[in-house]
Short mmCIF file of C-alpha atoms and ligand atoms in Angstrom, two decimals:
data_model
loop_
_atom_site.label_atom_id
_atom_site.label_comp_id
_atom_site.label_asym_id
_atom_site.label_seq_id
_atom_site.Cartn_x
_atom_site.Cartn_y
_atom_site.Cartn_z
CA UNK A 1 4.21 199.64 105.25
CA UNK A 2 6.31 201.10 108.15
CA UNK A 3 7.70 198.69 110.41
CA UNK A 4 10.14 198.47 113.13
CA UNK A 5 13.44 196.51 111.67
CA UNK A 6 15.27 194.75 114.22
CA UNK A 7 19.29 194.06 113.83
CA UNK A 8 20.58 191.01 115.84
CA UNK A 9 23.98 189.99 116.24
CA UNK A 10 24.27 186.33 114.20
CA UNK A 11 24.10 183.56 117.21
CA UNK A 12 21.10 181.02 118.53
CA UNK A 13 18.91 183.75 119.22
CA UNK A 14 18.86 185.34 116.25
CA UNK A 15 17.72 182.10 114.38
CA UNK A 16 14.90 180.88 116.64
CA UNK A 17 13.64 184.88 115.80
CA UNK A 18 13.87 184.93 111.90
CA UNK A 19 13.05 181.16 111.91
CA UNK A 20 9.69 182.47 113.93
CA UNK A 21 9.41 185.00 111.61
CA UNK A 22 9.82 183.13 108.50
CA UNK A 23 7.34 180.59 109.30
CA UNK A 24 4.92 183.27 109.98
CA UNK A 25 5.53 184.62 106.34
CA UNK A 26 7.92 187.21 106.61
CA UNK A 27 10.85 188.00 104.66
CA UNK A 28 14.23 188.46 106.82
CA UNK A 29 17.48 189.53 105.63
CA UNK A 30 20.64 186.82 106.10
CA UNK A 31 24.14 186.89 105.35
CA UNK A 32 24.77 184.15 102.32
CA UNK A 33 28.70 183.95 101.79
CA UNK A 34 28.18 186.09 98.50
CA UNK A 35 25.00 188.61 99.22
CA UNK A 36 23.01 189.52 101.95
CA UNK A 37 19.56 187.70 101.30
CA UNK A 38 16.01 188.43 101.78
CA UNK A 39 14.62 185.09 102.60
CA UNK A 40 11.00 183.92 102.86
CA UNK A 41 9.56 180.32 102.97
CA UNK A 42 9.42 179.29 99.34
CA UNK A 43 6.57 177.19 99.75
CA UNK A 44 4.22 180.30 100.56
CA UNK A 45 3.25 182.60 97.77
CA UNK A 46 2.15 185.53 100.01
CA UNK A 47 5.56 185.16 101.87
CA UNK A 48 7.36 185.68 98.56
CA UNK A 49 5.18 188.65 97.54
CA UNK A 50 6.10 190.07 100.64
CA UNK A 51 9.70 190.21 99.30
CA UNK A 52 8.40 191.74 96.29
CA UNK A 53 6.77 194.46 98.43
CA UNK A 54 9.62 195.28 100.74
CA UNK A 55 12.63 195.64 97.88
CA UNK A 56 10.01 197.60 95.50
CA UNK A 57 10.65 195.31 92.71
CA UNK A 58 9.06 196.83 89.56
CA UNK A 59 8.78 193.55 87.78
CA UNK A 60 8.53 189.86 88.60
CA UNK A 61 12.28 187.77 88.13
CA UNK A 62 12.38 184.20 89.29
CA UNK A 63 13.95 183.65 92.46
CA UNK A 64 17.19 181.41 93.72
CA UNK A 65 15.56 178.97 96.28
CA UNK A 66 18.35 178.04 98.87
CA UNK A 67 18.53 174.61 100.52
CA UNK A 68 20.58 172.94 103.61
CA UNK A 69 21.86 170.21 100.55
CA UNK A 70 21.62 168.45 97.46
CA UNK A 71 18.97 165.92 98.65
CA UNK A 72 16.56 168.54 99.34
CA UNK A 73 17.28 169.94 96.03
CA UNK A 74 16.74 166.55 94.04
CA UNK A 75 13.70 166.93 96.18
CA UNK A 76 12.81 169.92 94.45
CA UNK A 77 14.61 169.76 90.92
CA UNK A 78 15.29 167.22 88.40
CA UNK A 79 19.48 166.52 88.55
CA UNK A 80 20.75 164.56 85.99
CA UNK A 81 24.69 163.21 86.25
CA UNK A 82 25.85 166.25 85.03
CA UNK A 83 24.18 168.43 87.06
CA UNK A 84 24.96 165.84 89.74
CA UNK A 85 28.37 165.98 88.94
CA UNK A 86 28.50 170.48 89.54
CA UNK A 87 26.71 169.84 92.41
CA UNK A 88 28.69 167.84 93.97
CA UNK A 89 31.79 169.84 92.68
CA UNK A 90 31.17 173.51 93.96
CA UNK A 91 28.10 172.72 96.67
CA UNK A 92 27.77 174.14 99.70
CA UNK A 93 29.13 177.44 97.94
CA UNK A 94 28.62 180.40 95.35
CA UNK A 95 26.92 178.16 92.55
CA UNK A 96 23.37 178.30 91.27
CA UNK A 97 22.36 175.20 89.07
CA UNK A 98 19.08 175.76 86.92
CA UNK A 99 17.43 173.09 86.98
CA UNK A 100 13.71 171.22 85.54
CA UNK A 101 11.47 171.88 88.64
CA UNK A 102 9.98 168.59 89.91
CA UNK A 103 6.34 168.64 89.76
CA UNK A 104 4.29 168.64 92.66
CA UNK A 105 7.54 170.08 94.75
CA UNK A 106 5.17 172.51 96.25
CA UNK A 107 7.24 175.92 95.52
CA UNK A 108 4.92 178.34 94.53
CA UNK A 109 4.44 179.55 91.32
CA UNK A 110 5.80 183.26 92.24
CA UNK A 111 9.09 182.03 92.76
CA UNK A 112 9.78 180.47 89.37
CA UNK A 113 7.69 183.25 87.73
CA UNK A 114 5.53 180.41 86.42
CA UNK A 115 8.29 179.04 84.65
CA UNK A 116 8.91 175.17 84.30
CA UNK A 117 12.86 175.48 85.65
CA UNK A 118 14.08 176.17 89.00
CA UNK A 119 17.74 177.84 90.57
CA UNK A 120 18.84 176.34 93.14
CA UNK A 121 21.77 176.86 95.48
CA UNK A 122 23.16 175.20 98.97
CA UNK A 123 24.78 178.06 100.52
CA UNK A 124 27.88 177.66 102.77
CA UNK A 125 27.32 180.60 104.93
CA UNK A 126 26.87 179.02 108.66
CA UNK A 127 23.71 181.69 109.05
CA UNK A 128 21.83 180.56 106.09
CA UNK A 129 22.21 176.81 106.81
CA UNK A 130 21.23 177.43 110.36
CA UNK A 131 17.92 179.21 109.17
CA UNK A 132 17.21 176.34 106.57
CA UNK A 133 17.69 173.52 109.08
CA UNK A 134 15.92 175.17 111.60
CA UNK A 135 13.02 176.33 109.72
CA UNK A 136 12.89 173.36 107.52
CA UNK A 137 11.79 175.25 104.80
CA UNK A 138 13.11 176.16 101.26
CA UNK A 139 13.94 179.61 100.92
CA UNK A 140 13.79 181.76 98.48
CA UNK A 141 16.06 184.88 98.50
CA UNK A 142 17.42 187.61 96.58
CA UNK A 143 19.82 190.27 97.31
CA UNK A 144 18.68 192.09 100.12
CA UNK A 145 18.69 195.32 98.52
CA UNK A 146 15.94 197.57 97.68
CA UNK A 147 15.55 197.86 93.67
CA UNK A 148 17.94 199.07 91.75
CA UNK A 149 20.46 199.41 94.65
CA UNK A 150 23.86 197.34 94.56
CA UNK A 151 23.66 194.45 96.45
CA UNK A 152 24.67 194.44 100.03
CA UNK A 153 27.76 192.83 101.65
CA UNK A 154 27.23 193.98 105.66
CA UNK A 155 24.03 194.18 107.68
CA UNK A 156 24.49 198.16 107.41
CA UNK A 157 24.16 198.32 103.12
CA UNK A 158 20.54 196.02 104.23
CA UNK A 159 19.35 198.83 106.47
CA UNK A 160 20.68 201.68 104.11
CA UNK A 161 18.06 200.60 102.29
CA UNK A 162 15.47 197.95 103.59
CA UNK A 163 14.90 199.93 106.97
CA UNK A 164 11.76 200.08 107.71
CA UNK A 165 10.23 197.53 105.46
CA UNK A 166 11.69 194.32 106.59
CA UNK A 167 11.47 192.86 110.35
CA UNK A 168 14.80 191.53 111.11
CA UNK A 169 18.43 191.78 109.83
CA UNK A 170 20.99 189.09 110.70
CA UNK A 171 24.51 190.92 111.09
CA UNK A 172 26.57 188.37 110.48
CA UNK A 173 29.44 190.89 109.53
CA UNK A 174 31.01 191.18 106.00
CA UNK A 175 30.29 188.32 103.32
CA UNK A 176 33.42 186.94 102.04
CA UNK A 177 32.60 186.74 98.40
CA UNK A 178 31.17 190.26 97.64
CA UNK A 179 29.25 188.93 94.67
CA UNK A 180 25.97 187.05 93.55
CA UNK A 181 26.66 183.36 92.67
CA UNK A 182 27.42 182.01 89.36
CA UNK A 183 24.49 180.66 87.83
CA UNK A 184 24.43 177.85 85.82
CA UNK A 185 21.42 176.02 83.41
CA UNK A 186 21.27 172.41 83.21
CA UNK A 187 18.88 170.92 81.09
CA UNK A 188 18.68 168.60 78.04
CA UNK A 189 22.49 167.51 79.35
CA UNK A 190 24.07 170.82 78.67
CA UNK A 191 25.72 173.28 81.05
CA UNK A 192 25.30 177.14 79.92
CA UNK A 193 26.52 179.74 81.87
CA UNK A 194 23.55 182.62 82.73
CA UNK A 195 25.54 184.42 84.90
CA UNK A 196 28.93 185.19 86.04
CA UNK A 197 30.15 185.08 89.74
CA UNK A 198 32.82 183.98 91.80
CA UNK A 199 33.13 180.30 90.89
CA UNK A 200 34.26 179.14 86.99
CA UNK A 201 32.88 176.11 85.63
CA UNK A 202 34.38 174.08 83.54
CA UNK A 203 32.55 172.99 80.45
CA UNK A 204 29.70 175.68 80.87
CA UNK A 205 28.87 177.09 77.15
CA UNK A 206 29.20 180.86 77.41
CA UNK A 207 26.25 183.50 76.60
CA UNK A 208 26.98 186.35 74.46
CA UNK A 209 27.73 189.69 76.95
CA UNK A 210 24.81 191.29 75.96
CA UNK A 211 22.51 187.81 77.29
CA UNK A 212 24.56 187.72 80.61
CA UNK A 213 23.53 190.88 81.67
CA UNK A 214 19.99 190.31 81.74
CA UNK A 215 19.78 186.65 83.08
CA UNK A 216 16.37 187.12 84.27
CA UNK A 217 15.62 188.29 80.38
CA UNK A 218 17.00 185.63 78.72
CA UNK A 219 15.60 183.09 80.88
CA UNK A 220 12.27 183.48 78.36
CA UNK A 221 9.67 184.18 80.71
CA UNK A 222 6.68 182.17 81.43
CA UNK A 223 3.82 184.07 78.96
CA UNK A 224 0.59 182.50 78.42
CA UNK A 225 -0.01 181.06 74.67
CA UNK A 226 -3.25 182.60 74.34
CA UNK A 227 -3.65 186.65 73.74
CA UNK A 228 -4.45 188.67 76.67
CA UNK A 229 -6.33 191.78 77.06
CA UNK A 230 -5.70 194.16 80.18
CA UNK A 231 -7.44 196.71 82.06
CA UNK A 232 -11.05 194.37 81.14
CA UNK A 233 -13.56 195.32 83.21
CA UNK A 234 -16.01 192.48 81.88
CA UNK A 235 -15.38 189.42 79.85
CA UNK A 236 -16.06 188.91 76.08
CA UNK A 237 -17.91 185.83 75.11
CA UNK A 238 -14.50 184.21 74.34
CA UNK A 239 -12.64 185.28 77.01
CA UNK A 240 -11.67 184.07 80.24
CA UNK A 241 -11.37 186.57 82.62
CA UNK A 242 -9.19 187.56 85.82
CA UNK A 243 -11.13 190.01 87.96
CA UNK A 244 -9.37 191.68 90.96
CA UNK A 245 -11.08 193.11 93.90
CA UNK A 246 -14.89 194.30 92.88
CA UNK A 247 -14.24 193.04 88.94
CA UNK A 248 -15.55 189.49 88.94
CA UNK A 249 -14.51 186.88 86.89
CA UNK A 250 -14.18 182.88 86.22
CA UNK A 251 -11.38 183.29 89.04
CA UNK A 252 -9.90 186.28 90.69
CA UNK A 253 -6.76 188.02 91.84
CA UNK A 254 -8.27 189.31 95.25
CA UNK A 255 -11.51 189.78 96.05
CA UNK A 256 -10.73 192.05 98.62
CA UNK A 257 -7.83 193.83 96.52
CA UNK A 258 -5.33 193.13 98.34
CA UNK A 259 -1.97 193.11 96.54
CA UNK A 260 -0.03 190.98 98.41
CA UNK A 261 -2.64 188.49 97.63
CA UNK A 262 -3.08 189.47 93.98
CA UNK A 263 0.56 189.09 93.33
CA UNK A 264 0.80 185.37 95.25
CA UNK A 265 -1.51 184.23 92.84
CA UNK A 266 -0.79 186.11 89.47
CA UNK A 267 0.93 183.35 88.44
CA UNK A 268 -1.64 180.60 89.13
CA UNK A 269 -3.87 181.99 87.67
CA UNK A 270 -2.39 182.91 84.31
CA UNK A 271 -1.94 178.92 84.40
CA UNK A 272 -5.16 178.14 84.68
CA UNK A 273 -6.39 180.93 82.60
CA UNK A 274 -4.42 179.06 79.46
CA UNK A 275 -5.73 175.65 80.76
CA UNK A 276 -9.35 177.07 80.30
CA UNK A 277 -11.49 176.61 77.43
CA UNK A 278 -12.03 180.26 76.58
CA UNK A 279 -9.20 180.94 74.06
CA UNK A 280 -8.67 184.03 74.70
CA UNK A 281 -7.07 185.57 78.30
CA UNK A 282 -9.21 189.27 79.92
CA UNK A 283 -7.87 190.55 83.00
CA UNK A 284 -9.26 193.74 85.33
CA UNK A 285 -7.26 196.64 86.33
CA UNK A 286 -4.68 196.77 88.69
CA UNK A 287 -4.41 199.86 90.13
CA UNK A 288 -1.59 201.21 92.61
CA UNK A 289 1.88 201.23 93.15
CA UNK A 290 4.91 199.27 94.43
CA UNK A 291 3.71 195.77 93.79
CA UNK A 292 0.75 196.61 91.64
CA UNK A 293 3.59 198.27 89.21
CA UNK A 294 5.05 195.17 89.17
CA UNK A 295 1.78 192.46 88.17
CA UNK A 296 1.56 195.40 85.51
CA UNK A 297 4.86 194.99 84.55
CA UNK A 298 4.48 191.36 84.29
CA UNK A 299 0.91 191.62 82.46
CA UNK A 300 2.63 194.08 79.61
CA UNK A 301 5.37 191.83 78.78
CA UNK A 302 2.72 188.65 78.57
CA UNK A 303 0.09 190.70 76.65
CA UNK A 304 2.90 192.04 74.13
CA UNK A 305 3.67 188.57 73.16
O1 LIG B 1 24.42 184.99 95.48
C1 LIG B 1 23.23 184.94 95.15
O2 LIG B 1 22.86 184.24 94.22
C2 LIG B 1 22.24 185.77 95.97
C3 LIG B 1 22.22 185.19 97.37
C4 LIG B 1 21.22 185.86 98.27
O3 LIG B 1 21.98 183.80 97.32
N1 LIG B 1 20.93 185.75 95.39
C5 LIG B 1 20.63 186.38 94.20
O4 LIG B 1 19.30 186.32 93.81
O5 LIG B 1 21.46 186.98 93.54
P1 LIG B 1 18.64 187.27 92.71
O6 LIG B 1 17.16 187.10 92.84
O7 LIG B 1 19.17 188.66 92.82
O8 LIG B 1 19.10 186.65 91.36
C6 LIG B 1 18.42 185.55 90.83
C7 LIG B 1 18.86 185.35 89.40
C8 LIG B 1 18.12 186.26 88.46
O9 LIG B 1 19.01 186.82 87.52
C9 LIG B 1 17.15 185.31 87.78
O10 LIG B 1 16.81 185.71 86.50
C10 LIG B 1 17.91 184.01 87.79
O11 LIG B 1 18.56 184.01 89.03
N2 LIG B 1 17.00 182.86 87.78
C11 LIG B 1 16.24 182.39 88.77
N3 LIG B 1 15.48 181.34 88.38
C12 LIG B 1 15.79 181.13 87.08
C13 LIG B 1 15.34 180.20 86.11
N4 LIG B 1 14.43 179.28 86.37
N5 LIG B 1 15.88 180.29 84.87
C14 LIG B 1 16.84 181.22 84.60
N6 LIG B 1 17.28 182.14 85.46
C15 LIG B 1 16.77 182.09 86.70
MG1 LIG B 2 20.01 191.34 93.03
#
């Protein structure tokens, strides 16, 4: 979709805009002192497909889900002392802590990829708090960068390559770090390093090189635990099945094919597919491009399982 994409000088204006926008559902690009982010309200699936759509992702990664402090994030993950303890350490700044997501937290399910863990990250950047206090919403945001592009540092490198499919750029001038946070895992009382960035943690067990370059990878994807069959374009008497637009089923992606749609609930559904009694997973064709590449992408990897 071709839009206009607005560029507004960081100041009061420019937050009651993207703070309209992002309550409305859209995705708009902020300065974060590491990245540029695309941000949409993490508590609305079709807002986070919309990110999806306007960076051309070809596949499904969870998402870092930025908050004005740590009590918001205990409200979202579980913390025990030691994530506490980083936290308090290295927060607001350049550190994402991976965390157990709290149940009934309300993020939707196609920010953590359907996974039970959650990153989270209090940004220092004076633009990125402003937008989180004033919309009062968790946001989700990755780089603002279309796929496969580096990740941008100035409001220009966002246009170079999100013009035209995003609404609204903050310019809030060059970010000082340059670089995507360190993430960090926390869970079962152990630190381990997923990815490095521009803060060192003390303590954090190290991946092997060839794990820290695909943190999204090694992060063991949410598949269900019952086979799945693709392109189905009717169910087998064991099978429950996800239809999509004019493919019926016992639940469905879109009825009226609409991708933004299918992809906000992709994950859902997969849930509830496993939590059916039908042992066995069908789901209809999903035809297109852009986003439709991308539920493929994340069907594949599920069905080769
Ligand atoms: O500096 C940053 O972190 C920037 C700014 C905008 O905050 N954001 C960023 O987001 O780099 P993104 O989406 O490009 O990177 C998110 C990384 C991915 O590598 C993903 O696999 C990992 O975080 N991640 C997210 N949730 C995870 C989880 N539950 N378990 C393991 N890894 C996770
Ligand atoms: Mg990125």
């Amino acid at each position: 979709m071709v839009q206009t994409t607005r560029i507004m000088v960081l100041d009061d204006e420019a937050i009651a805009e993207a703070t309209l926008l992002v309550l409305a559902g859209e995705p708009v690009a902020v300065p974060t002192e590491t990245v540029y982010g695309l941000a949409a309200d993490a508590t609305d699936a079709e807002a986070v497909a919309r990110i999806y759509a306007a960076k051309g992702r070809p596949s499904f990664n969870p998402l870092i889900v930025h908050v004005p402090n740590l009590a918001e994030a205990e409200k979202i993950g579980r913390f025990d002392k030691l994530a506490r303890d980083l936290a308090e350490q290295h927060w607001p700044g350049p550190l994402t802590l991976v965390v157990p997501l709290q149940e009934g937290a309300g993020i939707a399910s196609i920010v953590t990829a359907g996974l039970p863990t959650i990153a989270l990250r209090v940004p220092a950047h004076p633009a990125m708090q402003a937008l989180l206090r004033a919309t009062g919403r968790p946001l989700a945001a990755p780089s603002a960068n279309a796929s496969g592009r580096i990740s941008p540092t100035r409001a220009s490198h966002v246009l170079a390559s999100l013009n035209g499919r995003i609404p609204l750029v903050i310019d809030g001038g060059a970010t000082q770090r340059g670089i995507e946070s360190t993430i960090v895992a926390v869970t079962d009382g152990r630190a381990r390093l997923l990815r490095r960035g521009p803060i060192e943690v003390d303590g954090a067990e190290q991946l092997a090189s060839n794990e820290i370059e695909a943190p999204g990878q090694l992060a063991s994807h949410y598949a269900p635990n019952k086979p799945l069959r693709l392109d189905a374009t009717e169910a087998g008497d064991d099978e429950y099945l996800i239809g999509f637009g004019p493919t019926e089923g016992d639940a469905n992606l879109s009825q009226a094919g609409d991708l933004i749609e299918a992809a906000a609930r992709l994950f859902d559904l997969l849930h509830q597919a496993d939590a059916a009694p039908q042992p066995r997973i069908a789901i209809a064709p999903i035809p297109g491009e852009g986003i439709a590449a991308a539920i493929r992408d994340r069907l594949k990897r599920a069905a080769a399982n």
